[in-house]
PDB file of C-alpha atoms in Angstrom:
ATOM      1  CA  MET A 620      -3.980 189.827-100.494  1.00 37.00           C
ATOM      2  CA  THR A 621      -7.257 189.990 -99.848  1.00 38.00           C
ATOM      3  CA  GLN A 622      -9.061 192.849 -98.181  1.00 41.00           C
ATOM      4  CA  VAL A 623     -12.419 191.994 -95.679  1.00 37.00           C
ATOM      5  CA  GLY A 624     -14.428 194.216 -93.827  1.00 45.00           C
ATOM      6  CA  ASN A 625     -15.507 198.409 -94.857  1.00 50.00           C
ATOM      7  CA  GLY A 626     -13.786 196.762 -97.475  1.00 50.00           C
ATOM      8  CA  ALA A 627     -12.643 196.763 -99.762  1.00 48.00           C
ATOM      9  CA  GLN A 628     -11.966 193.410-101.346  1.00 47.00           C
ATOM     10  CA  THR A 629     -13.227 189.691-101.540  1.00 45.00           C
ATOM     11  CA  ALA A 630     -11.714 187.288-103.408  1.00 46.00           C
ATOM     12  CA  GLY A 631      -9.897 189.802-105.984  1.00 47.00           C
ATOM     13  CA  ARG A 632     -12.977 191.326-106.416  1.00 46.00           C
ATOM     14  CA  PRO A 633     -14.362 194.689-105.206  1.00 51.00           C
ATOM     15  CA  THR A 634     -17.747 193.873-102.138  1.00 64.00           C
ATOM     16  CA  ARG A 635     -20.304 195.868-103.466  1.00 74.00           C
ATOM     17  CA  LEU A 636     -22.688 196.956-100.049  1.00 74.00           C
ATOM     18  CA  PRO A 637     -26.318 197.664-101.067  1.00 81.00           C
ATOM     19  CA  ARG A 638     -26.904 201.428-101.413  1.00 81.00           C
ATOM     20  CA  SER A 639     -28.520 202.256 -97.502  1.00 83.00           C
ATOM     21  CA  ALA A 640     -25.543 199.873 -96.072  1.00 87.00           C
ATOM     22  CA  ARG A 641     -23.052 201.763 -98.153  1.00 89.00           C
ATOM     23  CA  ARG A 642     -24.448 205.887 -97.613  1.00 91.00           C
ATOM     24  CA  LYS A 643     -24.495 204.119 -93.490  1.00 91.00           C
ATOM     25  CA  GLN A 644     -21.211 203.483 -94.134  1.00 92.00           C
ATOM     26  CA  LEU A 645     -20.569 207.195 -95.230  1.00 94.00           C
ATOM     27  CA  LEU A 646     -21.649 208.713 -92.406  1.00 94.00           C
ATOM     28  CA  ALA A 647     -20.581 206.769 -90.065  1.00 93.00           C
ATOM     29  CA  ALA A 648     -16.892 207.409 -91.257  1.00 94.00           C
ATOM     30  CA  ALA A 649     -17.887 211.458 -91.702  1.00 94.00           C
ATOM     31  CA  GLN A 650     -18.738 211.314 -88.038  1.00 93.00           C
ATOM     32  CA  GLU A 651     -15.721 210.421 -86.525  1.00 93.00           C
ATOM     33  CA  VAL A 652     -14.174 212.909 -89.282  1.00 95.00           C
ATOM     34  CA  PHE A 653     -15.700 216.009 -88.267  1.00 93.00           C
ATOM     35  CA  VAL A 654     -16.031 215.543 -84.051  1.00 91.00           C
ATOM     36  CA  ALA A 655     -12.290 214.799 -84.041  1.00 91.00           C
ATOM     37  CA  GLN A 656     -11.480 217.748 -87.204  1.00 91.00           C
ATOM     38  CA  GLY A 657     -14.527 219.890 -87.265  1.00 90.00           C
ATOM     39  CA  TYR A 658     -16.399 221.199 -90.373  1.00 91.00           C
ATOM     40  CA  HIS A 659     -12.999 223.531 -91.964  1.00 91.00           C
ATOM     41  CA  SER A 660     -10.184 221.278 -91.004  1.00 92.00           C
ATOM     42  CA  ALA A 661     -12.323 217.696 -92.696  1.00 92.00           C
ATOM     43  CA  ALA A 662     -10.998 216.631 -95.825  1.00 93.00           C
ATOM     44  CA  MET A 663     -13.147 214.668 -98.438  1.00 94.00           C
ATOM     45  CA  ASP A 664     -10.572 212.336 -98.858  1.00 94.00           C
ATOM     46  CA  ASP A 665      -9.397 211.269 -95.160  1.00 94.00           C
ATOM     47  CA  ILE A 666     -13.872 210.737 -94.889  1.00 95.00           C
ATOM     48  CA  ALA A 667     -12.359 208.637 -97.988  1.00 94.00           C
ATOM     49  CA  GLU A 668      -9.919 206.780 -96.318  1.00 94.00           C
ATOM     50  CA  ARG A 669     -11.937 206.345 -92.778  1.00 94.00           C
ATOM     51  CA  ALA A 670     -14.590 204.979 -94.654  1.00 92.00           C
ATOM     52  CA  GLY A 671     -11.712 202.567 -96.644  1.00 92.00           C
ATOM     53  CA  VAL A 672     -13.806 203.421-100.602  1.00 92.00           C
ATOM     54  CA  SER A 673     -12.237 205.484-103.084  1.00 91.00           C
ATOM     55  CA  LYS A 674     -13.717 209.299-103.319  1.00 92.00           C
ATOM     56  CA  PRO A 675     -15.284 208.819-106.563  1.00 92.00           C
ATOM     57  CA  VAL A 676     -17.712 206.188-104.585  1.00 91.00           C
ATOM     58  CA  LEU A 677     -18.419 208.656-101.889  1.00 93.00           C
ATOM     59  CA  TYR A 678     -19.145 211.511-104.584  1.00 93.00           C
ATOM     60  CA  GLN A 679     -21.483 209.194-105.988  1.00 92.00           C
ATOM     61  CA  HIS A 680     -23.377 208.774-102.966  1.00 93.00           C
ATOM     62  CA  PHE A 681     -22.420 212.439-101.474  1.00 93.00           C
ATOM     63  CA  PRO A 682     -22.565 215.236-104.605  1.00 92.00           C
ATOM     64  CA  GLY A 683     -19.690 217.567-101.184  1.00 91.00           C
ATOM     65  CA  LYS A 684     -18.324 217.875 -98.390  1.00 93.00           C
ATOM     66  CA  LEU A 685     -22.009 220.235 -96.966  1.00 94.00           C
ATOM     67  CA  GLU A 686     -23.884 217.531 -97.194  1.00 94.00           C
ATOM     68  CA  LEU A 687     -22.300 215.155 -96.086  1.00 94.00           C
ATOM     69  CA  TYR A 688     -22.637 217.746 -92.484  1.00 94.00           C
ATOM     70  CA  LEU A 689     -26.113 217.834 -93.704  1.00 95.00           C
ATOM     71  CA  ALA A 690     -27.117 214.690 -93.209  1.00 94.00           C
ATOM     72  CA  LEU A 691     -25.259 213.922 -89.962  1.00 93.00           C
ATOM     73  CA  LEU A 692     -27.252 216.349 -89.246  1.00 92.00           C
ATOM     74  CA  ASP A 693     -30.572 215.607 -89.863  1.00 92.00           C
ATOM     75  CA  THR A 694     -29.876 211.789 -88.665  1.00 90.00           C
ATOM     76  CA  HIS A 695     -28.539 213.410 -84.576  1.00 92.00           C
ATOM     77  CA  CYS A 696     -31.031 216.685 -84.450  1.00 91.00           C
ATOM     78  CA  ASP A 697     -34.467 214.333 -85.291  1.00 91.00           C
ATOM     79  CA  SER A 698     -33.176 211.887 -82.613  1.00 91.00           C
ATOM     80  CA  ILE A 699     -34.062 214.435 -80.417  1.00 93.00           C
ATOM     81  CA  VAL A 700     -36.444 216.033 -81.345  1.00 94.00           C
ATOM     82  CA  ALA A 701     -37.762 212.323 -81.055  1.00 94.00           C
ATOM     83  CA  LYS A 702     -36.884 211.649 -77.867  1.00 93.00           C
ATOM     84  CA  VAL A 703     -38.127 214.827 -75.905  1.00 94.00           C
ATOM     85  CA  ARG A 704     -41.633 213.934 -77.401  1.00 95.00           C
ATOM     86  CA  GLU A 705     -41.040 210.290 -75.865  1.00 95.00           C
ATOM     87  CA  ALA A 706     -40.591 211.346 -72.860  1.00 93.00           C
ATOM     88  CA  MET A 707     -43.809 213.200 -72.913  1.00 92.00           C
ATOM     89  CA  ALA A 708     -45.818 210.363 -74.222  1.00 93.00           C
ATOM     90  CA  ALA A 709     -44.507 208.313 -71.784  1.00 92.00           C
ATOM     91  CA  THR A 710     -46.428 208.642 -69.118  1.00 90.00           C
ATOM     92  CA  THR A 711     -48.426 211.183 -67.640  1.00 88.00           C
ATOM     93  CA  ASP A 712     -46.555 211.614 -64.900  1.00 89.00           C
ATOM     94  CA  ASN A 713     -45.491 215.245 -65.807  1.00 87.00           C
ATOM     95  CA  LYS A 714     -42.187 215.045 -63.348  1.00 89.00           C
ATOM     96  CA  GLU A 715     -41.322 212.228 -65.058  1.00 92.00           C
ATOM     97  CA  ARG A 716     -42.329 213.705 -68.162  1.00 91.00           C
ATOM     98  CA  VAL A 717     -38.881 217.427 -66.567  1.00 92.00           C
ATOM     99  CA  SER A 718     -36.996 213.699 -66.004  1.00 94.00           C
ATOM    100  CA  GLY A 719     -37.094 212.550 -69.592  1.00 94.00           C
ATOM    101  CA  ALA A 720     -36.720 215.419 -71.400  1.00 94.00           C
ATOM    102  CA  VAL A 721     -33.603 216.496 -68.801  1.00 95.00           C
ATOM    103  CA  ARG A 722     -32.338 212.775 -69.849  1.00 95.00           C
ATOM    104  CA  ALA A 723     -32.687 213.166 -73.540  1.00 94.00           C
ATOM    105  CA  TYR A 724     -30.216 215.792 -73.972  1.00 95.00           C
ATOM    106  CA  PHE A 725     -27.774 214.233 -71.553  1.00 96.00           C
ATOM    107  CA  ASP A 726     -28.113 211.102 -72.756  1.00 95.00           C
ATOM    108  CA  PHE A 727     -27.050 212.894 -75.910  1.00 93.00           C
ATOM    109  CA  VAL A 728     -24.330 215.233 -75.238  1.00 93.00           C
ATOM    110  CA  ASP A 729     -22.792 211.974 -73.063  1.00 93.00           C
ATOM    111  CA  HIS A 730     -23.129 208.871 -76.008  1.00 90.00           C
ATOM    112  CA  GLU A 731     -19.243 207.930 -77.155  1.00 83.00           C
ATOM    113  CA  SER A 732     -19.857 208.663 -80.647  1.00 84.00           C
ATOM    114  CA  GLY A 733     -19.697 212.902 -79.888  1.00 87.00           C
ATOM    115  CA  ALA A 734     -22.381 213.652 -81.812  1.00 88.00           C
ATOM    116  CA  PHE A 735     -23.753 216.478 -80.388  1.00 88.00           C
ATOM    117  CA  ARG A 736     -20.831 218.661 -80.761  1.00 88.00           C
ATOM    118  CA  LEU A 737     -22.416 218.537 -84.384  1.00 88.00           C
ATOM    119  CA  VAL A 738     -25.290 220.195 -83.386  1.00 88.00           C
ATOM    120  CA  PHE A 739     -24.340 222.412 -80.120  1.00 87.00           C
ATOM    121  CA  GLU A 740     -20.924 223.291 -80.907  1.00 86.00           C
ATOM    122  CA  SER A 741     -21.105 223.381 -84.847  1.00 84.00           C
ATOM    123  CA  ASP A 742     -18.357 225.782 -86.265  1.00 86.00           C
ATOM    124  CA  LEU A 743     -20.160 226.166 -88.799  1.00 86.00           C
ATOM    125  CA  ARG A 744     -22.770 228.167 -87.745  1.00 83.00           C
ATOM    126  CA  ASN A 745     -23.776 230.864 -89.724  1.00 87.00           C
ATOM    127  CA  GLU A 746     -24.451 228.145 -92.722  1.00 91.00           C
ATOM    128  CA  PRO A 747     -28.066 228.991 -93.201  1.00 93.00           C
ATOM    129  CA  ALA A 748     -28.271 225.619 -93.990  1.00 93.00           C
ATOM    130  CA  VAL A 749     -26.413 224.361 -90.321  1.00 92.00           C
ATOM    131  CA  ARG A 750     -27.949 227.106 -88.322  1.00 91.00           C
ATOM    132  CA  GLU A 751     -31.483 226.206 -89.746  1.00 93.00           C
ATOM    133  CA  ARG A 752     -31.003 222.689 -88.558  1.00 91.00           C
ATOM    134  CA  VAL A 753     -29.573 223.663 -85.421  1.00 89.00           C
ATOM    135  CA  GLU A 754     -32.554 225.609 -84.954  1.00 91.00           C
ATOM    136  CA  ARG A 755     -35.341 222.966 -85.870  1.00 91.00           C
ATOM    137  CA  VAL A 756     -34.155 221.116 -83.105  1.00 91.00           C
ATOM    138  CA  GLU A 757     -34.518 223.724 -80.787  1.00 93.00           C
ATOM    139  CA  GLN A 758     -37.760 224.765 -81.910  1.00 95.00           C
ATOM    140  CA  GLY A 759     -39.343 221.084 -81.955  1.00 94.00           C
ATOM    141  CA  CYS A 760     -37.848 220.029 -78.491  1.00 95.00           C
ATOM    142  CA  ILE A 761     -39.665 223.271 -77.053  1.00 96.00           C
ATOM    143  CA  ALA A 762     -42.730 222.290 -78.937  1.00 95.00           C
ATOM    144  CA  ALA A 763     -42.811 218.965 -77.769  1.00 93.00           C
ATOM    145  CA  ILE A 764     -43.653 219.981 -74.369  1.00 93.00           C
ATOM    146  CA  THR A 765     -45.147 223.127 -75.053  1.00 94.00           C
ATOM    147  CA  ASP A 766     -48.145 220.218 -76.329  1.00 91.00           C
ATOM    148  CA  THR A 767     -48.242 219.153 -73.345  1.00 89.00           C
ATOM    149  CA  ILE A 768     -47.936 222.145 -70.818  1.00 88.00           C
ATOM    150  CA  ILE A 769     -50.652 223.375 -72.243  1.00 88.00           C
ATOM    151  CA  SER A 770     -53.186 220.504 -72.315  1.00 85.00           C
ATOM    152  CA  ASP A 771     -52.330 220.145 -68.472  1.00 82.00           C
ATOM    153  CA  THR A 772     -52.610 223.364 -67.230  1.00 81.00           C
ATOM    154  CA  GLY A 773     -54.020 224.985 -70.043  1.00 81.00           C
ATOM    155  CA  VAL A 774     -52.185 228.512 -70.064  1.00 85.00           C
ATOM    156  CA  SER A 775     -51.663 229.801 -73.411  1.00 90.00           C
ATOM    157  CA  ARG A 776     -49.644 229.115 -75.586  1.00 93.00           C
ATOM    158  CA  SER A 777     -47.451 232.218 -75.193  1.00 94.00           C
ATOM    159  CA  ARG A 778     -46.651 230.850 -72.030  1.00 91.00           C
ATOM    160  CA  ALA A 779     -46.413 227.651 -71.953  1.00 91.00           C
ATOM    161  CA  GLU A 780     -43.482 228.421 -75.281  1.00 94.00           C
ATOM    162  CA  LEU A 781     -41.644 230.595 -72.363  1.00 93.00           C
ATOM    163  CA  LEU A 782     -41.934 227.591 -69.900  1.00 91.00           C
ATOM    164  CA  ALA A 783     -40.548 225.004 -72.688  1.00 93.00           C
ATOM    165  CA  SER A 784     -38.730 227.135 -73.888  1.00 94.00           C
ATOM    166  CA  GLY A 785     -37.177 227.529 -70.376  1.00 93.00           C
ATOM    167  CA  LEU A 786     -37.611 223.621 -69.364  1.00 93.00           C
ATOM    168  CA  VAL A 787     -35.449 223.319 -72.985  1.00 95.00           C
ATOM    169  CA  GLY A 788     -32.484 225.768 -72.050  1.00 94.00           C
ATOM    170  CA  ALA A 789     -31.744 224.452 -68.760  1.00 94.00           C
ATOM    171  CA  ALA A 790     -30.804 220.895 -69.768  1.00 94.00           C
ATOM    172  CA  GLU A 791     -29.126 221.509 -73.250  1.00 93.00           C
ATOM    173  CA  THR A 792     -26.888 224.563 -70.899  1.00 95.00           C
ATOM    174  CA  ALA A 793     -26.440 221.618 -67.638  1.00 95.00           C
ATOM    175  CA  ALA A 794     -25.515 218.787 -70.173  1.00 95.00           C
ATOM    176  CA  GLN A 795     -23.118 221.265 -71.907  1.00 93.00           C
ATOM    177  CA  PHE A 796     -21.512 222.080 -68.813  1.00 95.00           C
ATOM    178  CA  TRP A 797     -21.800 219.164 -66.739  1.00 95.00           C
ATOM    179  CA  LEU A 798     -19.214 217.258 -70.007  1.00 93.00           C
ATOM    180  CA  ALA A 799     -17.489 219.807 -70.599  1.00 92.00           C
ATOM    181  CA  GLY A 800     -16.750 220.332 -66.615  1.00 92.00           C
ATOM    182  CA  GLY A 801     -15.345 216.160 -66.770  1.00 94.00           C
ATOM    183  CA  ARG A 802     -18.805 214.752 -65.308  1.00 94.00           C
ATOM    184  CA  GLN A 803     -17.812 215.060 -61.667  1.00 96.00           C
ATOM    185  CA  VAL A 804     -21.202 214.931 -60.416  1.00 96.00           C
ATOM    186  CA  PRO A 805     -22.202 211.294 -61.258  1.00 96.00           C
ATOM    187  CA  LYS A 806     -24.813 211.417 -64.699  1.00 96.00           C
ATOM    188  CA  ALA A 807     -27.489 209.785 -62.782  1.00 96.00           C
ATOM    189  CA  GLU A 808     -26.789 212.715 -60.437  1.00 97.00           C
ATOM    190  CA  ALA A 809     -26.559 215.757 -62.302  1.00 96.00           C
ATOM    191  CA  GLU A 810     -30.388 214.876 -64.768  1.00 96.00           C
ATOM    192  CA  ALA A 811     -32.468 214.490 -61.054  1.00 96.00           C
ATOM    193  CA  LEU A 812     -31.100 217.734 -60.032  1.00 95.00           C
ATOM    194  CA  LEU A 813     -31.735 219.635 -62.972  1.00 94.00           C
ATOM    195  CA  THR A 814     -35.373 217.800 -62.688  1.00 94.00           C
ATOM    196  CA  GLY A 815     -35.678 218.667 -59.398  1.00 93.00           C
ATOM    197  CA  LEU A 816     -34.725 222.105 -59.998  1.00 91.00           C
ATOM    198  CA  SER A 817     -37.504 222.764 -63.438  1.00 88.00           C
ATOM    199  CA  TRP A 818     -39.919 220.651 -61.254  1.00 87.00           C
ATOM    200  CA  ARG A 819     -40.509 222.939 -58.810  1.00 82.00           C
ATOM    201  CA  GLY A 820     -40.897 225.835 -61.185  1.00 75.00           C
ATOM    202  CA  ILE A 821     -43.640 224.250 -63.199  1.00 74.00           C
ATOM    203  CA  ALA A 822     -45.073 221.883 -60.805  1.00 70.00           C
ATOM    204  CA  SER A 823     -45.937 225.885 -59.189  1.00 69.00           C
ATOM    205  CA  PHE A 824     -48.853 225.556 -62.129  1.00 64.00           C
ATOM    206  CA  PRO A 825     -51.774 224.043 -60.990  1.00 59.00           C
ATOM    207  CA  LEU A 826     -53.248 221.127 -63.590  1.00 62.00           C
ATOM    208  CA  GLN A 827     -56.518 222.282 -64.986  1.00 60.00           C
ATOM    209  CA  GLY A 828     -59.650 221.914 -62.853  1.00 56.00           C
ATOM    210  CA  GLU A 829     -57.705 222.288 -60.137  1.00 53.00           C
ATOM    211  CA  SER A 830     -56.968 225.567 -57.834  1.00 50.00           C
ATOM    212  CA  ALA A 831     -53.793 227.554 -57.699  1.00 47.00           C
TER     213      ALA A 831
END
């Protein structure tokens, strides 16, 4: 019987996906397995089976489990930093910028893929390559917000970084707390509450050219 889909065969012969499509397929399968089982409990056999390919095919694209995990981290780490940068660039309304940064974290943890667990709840944080990527998310988001604060208020970089780290830390912690608590507060309201809290603090710093 001929099998079609991730698959493996059509008209009795293997389906040859373009390399980029095959890589995307393997990463999607690996993400499902890592989110469900964690890094240490996941096996390459499980990932190959989930993808509907043989282990040799999997190893043609990724030499090992760590490389698969790091590729997923790169994708999701870059994504959340990009969303925070977009929030800073999308408007000149600073309250909307704060709202956008908060929303980026809530959207990330609320996504049905559960990919946030790879970044914020990884059981591989002691691995230097993983730790470096997780720290890169925090630093990238802080940098994006820092530049905006400096541009608008003229405060020193060290002070702007401290303010930005406070916003990033609050958004990350609150979003995870909200999810772990079973989403008891509607998402839009949760975002608005945290935005209001953060904005009251940041708004106390006058824009350049304004008096305090």
